[in-house]
XYZ file of C-alpha atoms in Angstrom:
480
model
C 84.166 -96.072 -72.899
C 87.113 -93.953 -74.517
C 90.587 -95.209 -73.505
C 92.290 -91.939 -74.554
C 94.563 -89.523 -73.241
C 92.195 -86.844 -75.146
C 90.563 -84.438 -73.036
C 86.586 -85.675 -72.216
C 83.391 -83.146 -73.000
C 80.999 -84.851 -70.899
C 77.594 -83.784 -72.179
C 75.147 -84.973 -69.753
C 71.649 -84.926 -70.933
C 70.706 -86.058 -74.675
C 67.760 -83.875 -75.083
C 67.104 -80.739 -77.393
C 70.630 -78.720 -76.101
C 72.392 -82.118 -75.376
C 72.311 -83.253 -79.059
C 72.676 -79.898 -80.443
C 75.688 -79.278 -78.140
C 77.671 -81.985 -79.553
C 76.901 -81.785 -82.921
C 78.134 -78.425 -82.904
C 81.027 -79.434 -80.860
C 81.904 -82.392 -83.288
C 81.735 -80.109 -86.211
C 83.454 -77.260 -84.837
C 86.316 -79.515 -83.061
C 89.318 -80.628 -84.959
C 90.428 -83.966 -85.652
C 91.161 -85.752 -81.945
C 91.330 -82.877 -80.295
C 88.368 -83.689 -77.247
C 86.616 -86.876 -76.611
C 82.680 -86.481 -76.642
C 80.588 -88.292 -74.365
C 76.619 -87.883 -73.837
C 74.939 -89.645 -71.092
C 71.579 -90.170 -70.670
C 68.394 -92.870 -69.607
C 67.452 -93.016 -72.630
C 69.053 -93.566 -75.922
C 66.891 -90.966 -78.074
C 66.157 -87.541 -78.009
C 62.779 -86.651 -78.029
C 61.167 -83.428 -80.265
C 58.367 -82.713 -76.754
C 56.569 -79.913 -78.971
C 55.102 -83.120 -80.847
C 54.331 -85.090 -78.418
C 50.400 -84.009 -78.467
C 50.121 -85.140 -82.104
C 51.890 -88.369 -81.470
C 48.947 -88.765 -78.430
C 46.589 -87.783 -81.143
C 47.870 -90.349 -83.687
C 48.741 -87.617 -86.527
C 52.562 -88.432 -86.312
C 53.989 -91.913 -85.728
C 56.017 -92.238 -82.144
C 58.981 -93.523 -83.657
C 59.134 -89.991 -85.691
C 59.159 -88.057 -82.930
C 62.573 -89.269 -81.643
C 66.064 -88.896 -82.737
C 68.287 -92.224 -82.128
C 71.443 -90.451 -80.446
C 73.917 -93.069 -81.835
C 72.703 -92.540 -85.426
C 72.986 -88.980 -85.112
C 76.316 -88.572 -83.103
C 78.405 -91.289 -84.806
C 81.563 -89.682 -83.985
C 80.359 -89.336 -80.573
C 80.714 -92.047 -77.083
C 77.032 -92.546 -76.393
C 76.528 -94.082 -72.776
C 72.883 -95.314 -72.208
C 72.888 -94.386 -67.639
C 72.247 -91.705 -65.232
C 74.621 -89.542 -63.685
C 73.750 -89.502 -60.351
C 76.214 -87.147 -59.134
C 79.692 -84.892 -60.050
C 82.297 -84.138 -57.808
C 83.768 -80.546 -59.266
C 87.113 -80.650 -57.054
C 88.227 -83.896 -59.051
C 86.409 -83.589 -62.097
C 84.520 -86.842 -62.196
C 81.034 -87.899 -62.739
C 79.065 -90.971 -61.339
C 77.623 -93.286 -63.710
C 74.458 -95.852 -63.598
C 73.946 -98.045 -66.151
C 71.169 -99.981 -67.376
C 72.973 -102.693 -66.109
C 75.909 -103.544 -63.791
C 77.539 -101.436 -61.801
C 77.844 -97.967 -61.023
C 81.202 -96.364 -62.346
C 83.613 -93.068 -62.055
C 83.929 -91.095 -65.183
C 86.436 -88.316 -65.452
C 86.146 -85.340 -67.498
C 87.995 -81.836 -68.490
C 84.782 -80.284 -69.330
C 80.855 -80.412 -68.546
C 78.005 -79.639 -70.511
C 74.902 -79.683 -68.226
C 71.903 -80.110 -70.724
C 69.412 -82.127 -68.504
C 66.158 -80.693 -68.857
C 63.571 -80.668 -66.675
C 61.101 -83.116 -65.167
C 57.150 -82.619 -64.116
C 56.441 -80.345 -61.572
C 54.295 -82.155 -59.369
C 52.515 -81.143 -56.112
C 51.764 -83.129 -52.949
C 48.248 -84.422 -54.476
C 46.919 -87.300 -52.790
C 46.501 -90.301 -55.791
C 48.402 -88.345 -58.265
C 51.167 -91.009 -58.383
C 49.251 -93.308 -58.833
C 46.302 -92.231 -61.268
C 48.388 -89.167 -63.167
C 49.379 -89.378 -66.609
C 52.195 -86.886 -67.733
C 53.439 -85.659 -70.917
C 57.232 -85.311 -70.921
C 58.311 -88.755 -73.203
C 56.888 -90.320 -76.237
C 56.480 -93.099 -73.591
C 53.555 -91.177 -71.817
C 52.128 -90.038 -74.825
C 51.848 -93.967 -76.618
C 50.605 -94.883 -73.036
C 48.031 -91.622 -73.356
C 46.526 -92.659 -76.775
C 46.658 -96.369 -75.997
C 44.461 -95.225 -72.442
C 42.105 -92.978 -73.851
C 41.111 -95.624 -76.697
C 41.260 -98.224 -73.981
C 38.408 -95.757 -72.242
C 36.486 -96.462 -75.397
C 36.385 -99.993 -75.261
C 35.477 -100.229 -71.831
C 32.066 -97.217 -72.002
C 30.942 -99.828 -75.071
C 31.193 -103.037 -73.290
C 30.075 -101.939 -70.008
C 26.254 -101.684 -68.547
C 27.400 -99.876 -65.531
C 26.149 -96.292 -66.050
C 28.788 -95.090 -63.418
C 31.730 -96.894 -64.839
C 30.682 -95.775 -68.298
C 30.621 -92.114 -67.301
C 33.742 -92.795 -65.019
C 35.445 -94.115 -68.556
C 34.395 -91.383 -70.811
C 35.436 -88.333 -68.637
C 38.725 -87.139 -69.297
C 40.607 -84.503 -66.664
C 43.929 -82.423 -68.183
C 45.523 -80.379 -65.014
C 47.774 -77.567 -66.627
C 46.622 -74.751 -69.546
C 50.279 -73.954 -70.598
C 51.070 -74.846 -73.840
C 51.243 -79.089 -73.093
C 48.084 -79.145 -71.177
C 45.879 -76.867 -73.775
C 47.933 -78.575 -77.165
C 47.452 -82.465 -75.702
C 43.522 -81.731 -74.841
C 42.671 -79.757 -77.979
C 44.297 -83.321 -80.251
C 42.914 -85.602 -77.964
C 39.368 -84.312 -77.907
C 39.787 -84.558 -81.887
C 40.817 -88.045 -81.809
C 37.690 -88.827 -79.406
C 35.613 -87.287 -82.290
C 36.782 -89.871 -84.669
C 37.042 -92.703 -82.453
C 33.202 -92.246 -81.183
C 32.064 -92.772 -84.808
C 33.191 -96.433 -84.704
C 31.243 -97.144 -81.608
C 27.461 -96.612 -82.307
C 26.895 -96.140 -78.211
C 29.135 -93.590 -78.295
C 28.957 -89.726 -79.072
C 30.122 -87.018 -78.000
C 27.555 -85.724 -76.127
C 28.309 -88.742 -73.768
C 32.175 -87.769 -72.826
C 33.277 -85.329 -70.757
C 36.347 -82.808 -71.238
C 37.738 -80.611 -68.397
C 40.709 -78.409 -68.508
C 41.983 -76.982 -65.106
C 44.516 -74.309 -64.132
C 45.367 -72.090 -60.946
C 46.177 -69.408 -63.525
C 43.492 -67.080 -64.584
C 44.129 -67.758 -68.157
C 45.784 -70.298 -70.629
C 47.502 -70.139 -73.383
C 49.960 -67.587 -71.278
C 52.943 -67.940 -73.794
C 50.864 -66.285 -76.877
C 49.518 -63.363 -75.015
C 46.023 -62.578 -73.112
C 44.255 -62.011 -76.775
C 44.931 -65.004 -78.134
C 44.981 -67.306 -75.208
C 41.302 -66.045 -74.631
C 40.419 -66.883 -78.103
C 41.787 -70.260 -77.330
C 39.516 -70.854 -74.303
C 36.754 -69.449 -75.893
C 37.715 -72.259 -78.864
C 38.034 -74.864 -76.305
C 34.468 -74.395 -75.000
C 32.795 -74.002 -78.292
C 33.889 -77.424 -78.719
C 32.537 -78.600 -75.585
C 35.701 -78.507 -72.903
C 34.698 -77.662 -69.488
C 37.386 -75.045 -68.114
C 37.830 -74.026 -64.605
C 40.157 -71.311 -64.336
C 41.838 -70.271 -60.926
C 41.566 -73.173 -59.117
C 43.350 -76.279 -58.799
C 42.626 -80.136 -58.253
C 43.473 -80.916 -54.170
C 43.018 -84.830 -54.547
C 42.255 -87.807 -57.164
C 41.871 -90.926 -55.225
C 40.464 -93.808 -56.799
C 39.934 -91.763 -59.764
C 37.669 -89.443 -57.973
C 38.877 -85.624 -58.429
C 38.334 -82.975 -56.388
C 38.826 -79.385 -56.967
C 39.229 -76.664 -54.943
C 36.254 -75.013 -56.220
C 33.845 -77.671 -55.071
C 33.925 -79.311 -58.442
C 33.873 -83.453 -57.710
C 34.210 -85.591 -60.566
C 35.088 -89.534 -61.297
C 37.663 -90.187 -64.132
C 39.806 -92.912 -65.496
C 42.243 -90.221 -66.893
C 43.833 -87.541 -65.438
C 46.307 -86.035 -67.445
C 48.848 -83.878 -65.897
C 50.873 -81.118 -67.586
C 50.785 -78.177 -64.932
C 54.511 -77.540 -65.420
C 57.962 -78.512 -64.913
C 60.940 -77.872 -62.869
C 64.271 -78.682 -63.097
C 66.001 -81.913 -62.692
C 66.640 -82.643 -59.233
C 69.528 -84.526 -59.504
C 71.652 -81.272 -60.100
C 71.679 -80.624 -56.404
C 74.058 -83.398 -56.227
C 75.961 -81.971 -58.847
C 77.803 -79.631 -56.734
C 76.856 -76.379 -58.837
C 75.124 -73.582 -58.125
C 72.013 -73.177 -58.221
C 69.284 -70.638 -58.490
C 66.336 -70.333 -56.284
C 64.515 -72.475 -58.064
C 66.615 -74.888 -58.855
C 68.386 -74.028 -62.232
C 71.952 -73.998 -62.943
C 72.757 -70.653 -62.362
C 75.196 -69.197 -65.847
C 75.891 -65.683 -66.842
C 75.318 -64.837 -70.319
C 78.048 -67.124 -72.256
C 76.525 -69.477 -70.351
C 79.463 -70.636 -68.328
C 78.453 -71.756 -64.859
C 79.704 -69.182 -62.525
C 82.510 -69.915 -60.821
C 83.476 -72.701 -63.283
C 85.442 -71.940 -65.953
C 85.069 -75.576 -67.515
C 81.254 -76.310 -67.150
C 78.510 -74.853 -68.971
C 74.379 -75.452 -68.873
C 71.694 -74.098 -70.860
C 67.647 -74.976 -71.918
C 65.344 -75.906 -69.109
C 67.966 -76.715 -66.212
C 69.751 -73.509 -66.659
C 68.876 -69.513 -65.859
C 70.030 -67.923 -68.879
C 70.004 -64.063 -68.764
C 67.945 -62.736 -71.572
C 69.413 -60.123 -72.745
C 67.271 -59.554 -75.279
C 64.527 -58.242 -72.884
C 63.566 -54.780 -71.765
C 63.183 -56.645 -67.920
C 65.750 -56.517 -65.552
C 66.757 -59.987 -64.659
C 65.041 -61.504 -67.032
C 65.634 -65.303 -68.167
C 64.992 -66.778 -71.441
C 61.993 -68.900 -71.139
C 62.244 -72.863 -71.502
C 60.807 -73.628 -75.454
C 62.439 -74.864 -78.151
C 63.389 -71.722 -79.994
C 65.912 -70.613 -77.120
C 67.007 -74.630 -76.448
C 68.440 -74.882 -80.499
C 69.882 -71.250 -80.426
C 71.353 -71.973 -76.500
C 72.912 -75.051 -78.143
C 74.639 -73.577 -81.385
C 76.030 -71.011 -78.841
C 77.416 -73.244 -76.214
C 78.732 -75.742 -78.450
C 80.855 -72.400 -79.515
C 81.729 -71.596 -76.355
C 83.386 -74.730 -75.707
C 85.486 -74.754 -78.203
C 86.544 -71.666 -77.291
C 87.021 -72.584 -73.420
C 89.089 -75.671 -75.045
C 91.226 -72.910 -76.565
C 91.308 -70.658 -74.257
C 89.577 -67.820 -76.611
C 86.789 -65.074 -75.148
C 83.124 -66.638 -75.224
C 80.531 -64.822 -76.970
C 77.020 -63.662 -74.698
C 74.009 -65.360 -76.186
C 71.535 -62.895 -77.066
C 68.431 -64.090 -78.754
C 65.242 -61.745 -79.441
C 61.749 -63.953 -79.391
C 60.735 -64.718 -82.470
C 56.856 -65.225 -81.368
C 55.131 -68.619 -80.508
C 52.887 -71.080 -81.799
C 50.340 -73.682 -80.568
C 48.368 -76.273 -82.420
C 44.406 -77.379 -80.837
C 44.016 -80.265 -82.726
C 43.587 -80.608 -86.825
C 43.216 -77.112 -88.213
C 43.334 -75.057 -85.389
C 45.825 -73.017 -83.733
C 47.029 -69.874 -82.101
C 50.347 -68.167 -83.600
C 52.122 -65.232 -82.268
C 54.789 -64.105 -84.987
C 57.204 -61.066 -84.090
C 59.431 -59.476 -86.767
C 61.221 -56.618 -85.055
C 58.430 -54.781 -83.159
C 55.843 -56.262 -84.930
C 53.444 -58.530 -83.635
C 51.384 -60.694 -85.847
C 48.576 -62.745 -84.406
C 46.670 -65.826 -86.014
C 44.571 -68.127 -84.994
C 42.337 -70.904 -86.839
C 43.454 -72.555 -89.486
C 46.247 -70.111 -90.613
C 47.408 -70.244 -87.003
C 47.427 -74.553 -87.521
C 49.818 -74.198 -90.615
C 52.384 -71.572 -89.198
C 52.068 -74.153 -85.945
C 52.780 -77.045 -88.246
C 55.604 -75.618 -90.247
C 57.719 -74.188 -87.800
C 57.356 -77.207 -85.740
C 58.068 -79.313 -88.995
C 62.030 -77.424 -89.719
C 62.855 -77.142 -86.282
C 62.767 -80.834 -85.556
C 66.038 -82.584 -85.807
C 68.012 -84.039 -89.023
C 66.134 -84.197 -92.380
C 65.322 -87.812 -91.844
C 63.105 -86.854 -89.127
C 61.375 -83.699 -91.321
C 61.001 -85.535 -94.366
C 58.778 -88.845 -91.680
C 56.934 -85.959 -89.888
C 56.065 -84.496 -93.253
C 55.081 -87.993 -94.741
C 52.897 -88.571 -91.847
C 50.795 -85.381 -91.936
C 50.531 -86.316 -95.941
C 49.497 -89.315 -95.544
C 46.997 -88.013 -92.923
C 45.381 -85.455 -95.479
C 44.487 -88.887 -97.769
C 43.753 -91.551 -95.068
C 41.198 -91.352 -91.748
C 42.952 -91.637 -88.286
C 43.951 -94.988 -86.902
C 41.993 -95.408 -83.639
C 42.978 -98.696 -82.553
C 44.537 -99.528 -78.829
C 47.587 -101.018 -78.555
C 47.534 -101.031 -74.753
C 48.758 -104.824 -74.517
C 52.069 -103.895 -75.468
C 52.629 -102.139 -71.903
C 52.671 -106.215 -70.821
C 53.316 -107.852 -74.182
C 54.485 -111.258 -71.914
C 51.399 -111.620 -69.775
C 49.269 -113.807 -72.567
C 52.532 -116.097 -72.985
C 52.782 -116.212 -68.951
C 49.826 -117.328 -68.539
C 49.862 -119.781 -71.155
C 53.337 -121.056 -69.867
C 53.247 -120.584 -66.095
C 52.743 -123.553 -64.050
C 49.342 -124.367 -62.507
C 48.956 -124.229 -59.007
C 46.538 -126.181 -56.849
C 45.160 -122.777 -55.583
C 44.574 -121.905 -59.042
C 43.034 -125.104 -59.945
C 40.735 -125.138 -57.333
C 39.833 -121.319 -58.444
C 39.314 -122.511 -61.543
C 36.873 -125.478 -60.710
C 34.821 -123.608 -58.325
C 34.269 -120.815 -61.102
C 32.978 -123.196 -63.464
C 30.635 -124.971 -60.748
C 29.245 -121.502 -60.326
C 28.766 -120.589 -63.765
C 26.986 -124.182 -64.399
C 25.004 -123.589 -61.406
C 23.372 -120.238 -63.082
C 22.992 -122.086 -65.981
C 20.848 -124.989 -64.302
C 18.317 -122.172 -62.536
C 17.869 -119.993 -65.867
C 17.000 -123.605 -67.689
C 14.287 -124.708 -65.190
C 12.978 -121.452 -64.536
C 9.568 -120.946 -66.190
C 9.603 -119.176 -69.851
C 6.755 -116.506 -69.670
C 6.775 -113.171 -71.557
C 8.388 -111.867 -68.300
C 11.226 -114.587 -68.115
C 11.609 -114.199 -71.672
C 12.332 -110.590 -71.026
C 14.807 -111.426 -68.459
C 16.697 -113.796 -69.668
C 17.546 -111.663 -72.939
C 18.616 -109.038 -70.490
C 20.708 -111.255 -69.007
C-alpha cells in the first residue's frame, strides 16, 4: 500500500471499465499527481465475450485474461474485496486473501464492479448449476462436459449414460446461445474418439422465459439463429423456464422432465450486490445511479460505469434509455471516465458520454454466426460464415493489449492447421487428492474397509470358478 501524501483514485473493480479506467487515468495524469489503486478478487481481468470459445477449446484460458499487474505497472494493485465504503469519511473496507481486513482512504472512487449471475430461487441450482461469468467456470465447463464423455463410454447403465450425455443451457441471451452453439461443436469432435458415442445419442436443450433468443441482434436474425440451433439438433423451449433441478433431474414449467449431469446457467446478470453497502445510490434495480458524465449523483468525487452503473444513453431516440451492458459501451464508458477524472482532479467541466451502437455480433460455434453492423442508419445483417468472421474480428481488436490479440490470433491459426484438443483435465479442480491419499495416514476404519472389500471381491471370484462352464455360463461370465 502507497505511503503518500498524493491524493488516492481508488478504482474498485479490475474488469473491462476497471482496467480501462486506469490506464487512461495513468496516461492522462501527470507525473505524481494521484495515487492509483485497483482492487479486486482476482488479479486478472477477464475478456467474458470469449469465454464460450475458451469452453469450446478454440482459445487457450490463459489468453483470455489480462494479468492486472503486468498491464498497470505504474499502478497499486491490491488482490481483496471491498466489502463496504463509508462516503462521509472517504474510506473503503478491504479483505484480503489473507489477514486481516483493513481501512483504505481515498479522494476519489471509480466504481467499475460489474455484475454477477442473476440467479432465481431454483431448488438444486446451487448446487448442480454451472455459470459462465470467469474463465474459472468455463475451464470447469469444458473439463465437465468431456468428463460426461468418459463416463457414457465406461458405463452400462442406460440411465446414467443418457443422464451423462444430456446437456441443459438455461438463458438464450448472447452467453447462453454463444456457450451452447461451441459446446455442441466440441461434442461433435469429441464423439468421434469414442466409437459408442454419436451424436444421435446426446441430448442438447436450450431454455428461455423469453419468446425469442438472440434478443441483442434483432427478431430476424435471432430467429435465424434458433432455426440454426435446431437444424443442428438443439432442443429449444421458448417461454418457459426451469422451476427445479434436484439431483440432476430438471423440471420445466412446461411439463418438460429431464435428467442431466450439466446444467449450464447463463439467464442473466445483475449487479453486484455489494454496492448496497457502498452507501450510493442506487437505481431500482440495483445499478449505480450516474447522469451522463457519469458522476454519481450527488457525489462530486465518485464515478461508475459498465454493468453496475445506469448510464443515460443519449444516443437513443427512447426516453430514459440506458446504454446496455456489452463490451462496446464498457471500453468507450472507460476512455470517458478516465477523462472525467482527471478533470474532477482539476476541477475542469466533464464531458457527457454519448455513444451511438455500432451493431452486435455473436459467434455459434466454428463458422457460424449472427452479425448486426450499423453505419449511421444503416443496418447490415449477416449470418453464417460471414457473420463468424465479423464475430471473430471484432472480438479479436477489442480484447486488451496486443499481447493478448497477437495469442488469440495464434490460437485460432493454429486451430485452422491442427484438430481440437478434447482431453479432460478435470483432476486439476483437486490436483492434491492422489498425493493425499498416497500420504495420509491409514486408519483402522479404513483398514478394515479395505480388507472386507477384498474378502468380497475374492468371494465372487471363488463362485464364478466353481460354477459350471456351459454355453450359458460361458455367456455370462463374458458379460460379466
Amino acid at each position: 500500500m502507497s505511503t503518500t501524501e498524493r491524493p488516492r483514485i481508488l478504482v474498485v473493480g479490475g474488469g473491462y471499465v476497471g482496467l480501462y479506467t486506469a490506464r487512461r487515468i495513468l496516461k492522462k495524469m501527470r507525473y505524481g499527481e494521484a495515487t492509483v489503486t485497483v482492487v479486486d478478487p482476482r488479479s486478472y481481468m477477464t475478456y467474458q465475450p470469449f469465454l464460450p470459445e475458451a469452453a469450446a477449446g478454440s482459445i487457450s484460458p490463459r489468453h483470455v485474461v489480462v494479468p492486472l499487474r503486468r498491464v498497470l505497472p505504474k499502478a497499486e494493485v491490491l488482490t481483496g474485496r471491498v466489502t463496504s465504503v463509508d462516503q462521509d469519511r472517504k474510506v473503503a473496507s478491504v479483505t484480503p486473501l489473507a489477514g486481516d481486513a483493513y481501512e483504505l482512504p481515498f479522494d476519489y472512487l471509480v466504481i467499475a464492479m460489474g455484475a454477477v449471475s442473476r440467479t432465481f430461487p431454483v431448488p438444486g441450482l446451487a448446487e448442480n448449476g454451472i455459470g459462465m461469468k470467469g474463465v474459472e467456470e468455463a475451464i470447469g465447463l469444458r473439463n465437465h462436459v468431456l468428463e460426461q464423455f468418459d463416463k457414457a463410454d465406461s458405463t452400462q447403465d442406460e440411465e446414467a449414460r443418457r443422464k451423462a450425455l444430456t446437456f441443459v443451457f438455461i438463458g438464450g441471451g448472447f452467453a447462453g446461445a454463444e456457450t451452447i452453439g461451441e459446446v455442441e461443436d466440441l461434442a461433435r469432435d469429441a464423439a468421434k474418439y469414442y466409437p459408442s458415442i454419436s451424436r444421435e445419442d446426446m441430448r442438447f436443450v436450450l431454455v428461455d422465459a423469453a419468446p425469442g433468443i438472440l434478443p441483442e441482434v434483432g427478431p430476424k436474425l435471432g430467429e435465424w439463429g434458433l432455426e440454426h440451433l435446431k437444424k443442428r439438433g438443439v432442443e429449444v423451449y421458448l417461454s418457459t423456464s426451469m422451476e427445479s433441478c434436484v439431483d440432476g433431474h430438471v423440471v420445466l414449467k412446461n411439463g418438460l422432465e429431464v435428467d442431466s449431469n450439466t446444467i449450464v446457467w447463463t439467464a442473466g446478470v445483475k449487479p453486484n450486490p455489494v454496492l448496497s453497502r457502498f452507501g450510493l445510490p442506487l437505481g431500482p434495480k440495483g445499478h449505480v445511479d450516474v447522469d451522463a458524465s457519469m458522476q454519481v449523483k450527488g457525489l462530486d468525487y465518485a464515478w461508475a460505469a459498465g454493468d453496475n452503473a445506469q448510464v443515460p444513453d443519449l444516443a437513443s431516440d427512447k426516453e430514459n434509455a440506458f446504454c446496455p451492458p456489452n463490451a462496446q459501451h464498457a471500453l468507450r464508458q472507460a476512455k470517458a471516465l478516465g477523462d472525467n477524472v482527471i478533470s474532477g482532479m482539476r476541477g475542469f467541466p466533464q464531458g457527457k458520454y454519448k455513444h451511438a451502437n455500432k451493431g452486435a455480433v455473436a459467434g455459434l460455434g466454428l463458422h457460424k454466426g449472427v452479425a448486426m453492423i450499423v453505419f449511421g442508419k444503416t443496418k447490415i445483417k449477416l449470418r453464417g460464415r460471414l457473420a463468424w468472421y465479423f464475430h471473430r474480428a471484432y472480438h479479436g481488436m477489442a480484447v486488451p493489449t496486443w499481447n493478448r490479440k497477437i495469442r488469440v490470433f495464434a490460437d485460432w491459426t493454429l486451430g485452422m492447421f491442427l484438430k481440437r484438443e478434447v482431453v479432460s483435465l478435470g483432476a486439476m479442480e483437486h490436483p492434491r487428492g492422489e498425493f493425499y491419499e498416497a500420504a495420509a495416514p491409514v486408519t483402522a476404519a479404513a483398514l478394515a474397509k479395505s480388507e472386507a472389500s477384498a474378502d468380497k471381491t475374492k468371494a465372487t471370484a471363488d463362485s464364478r470358478a466353481d460354477s459350471p462352464v456351459d454355453g450359458k455360463g460361458e455367456k455370462a461370465a463374458a458379460s460379466s
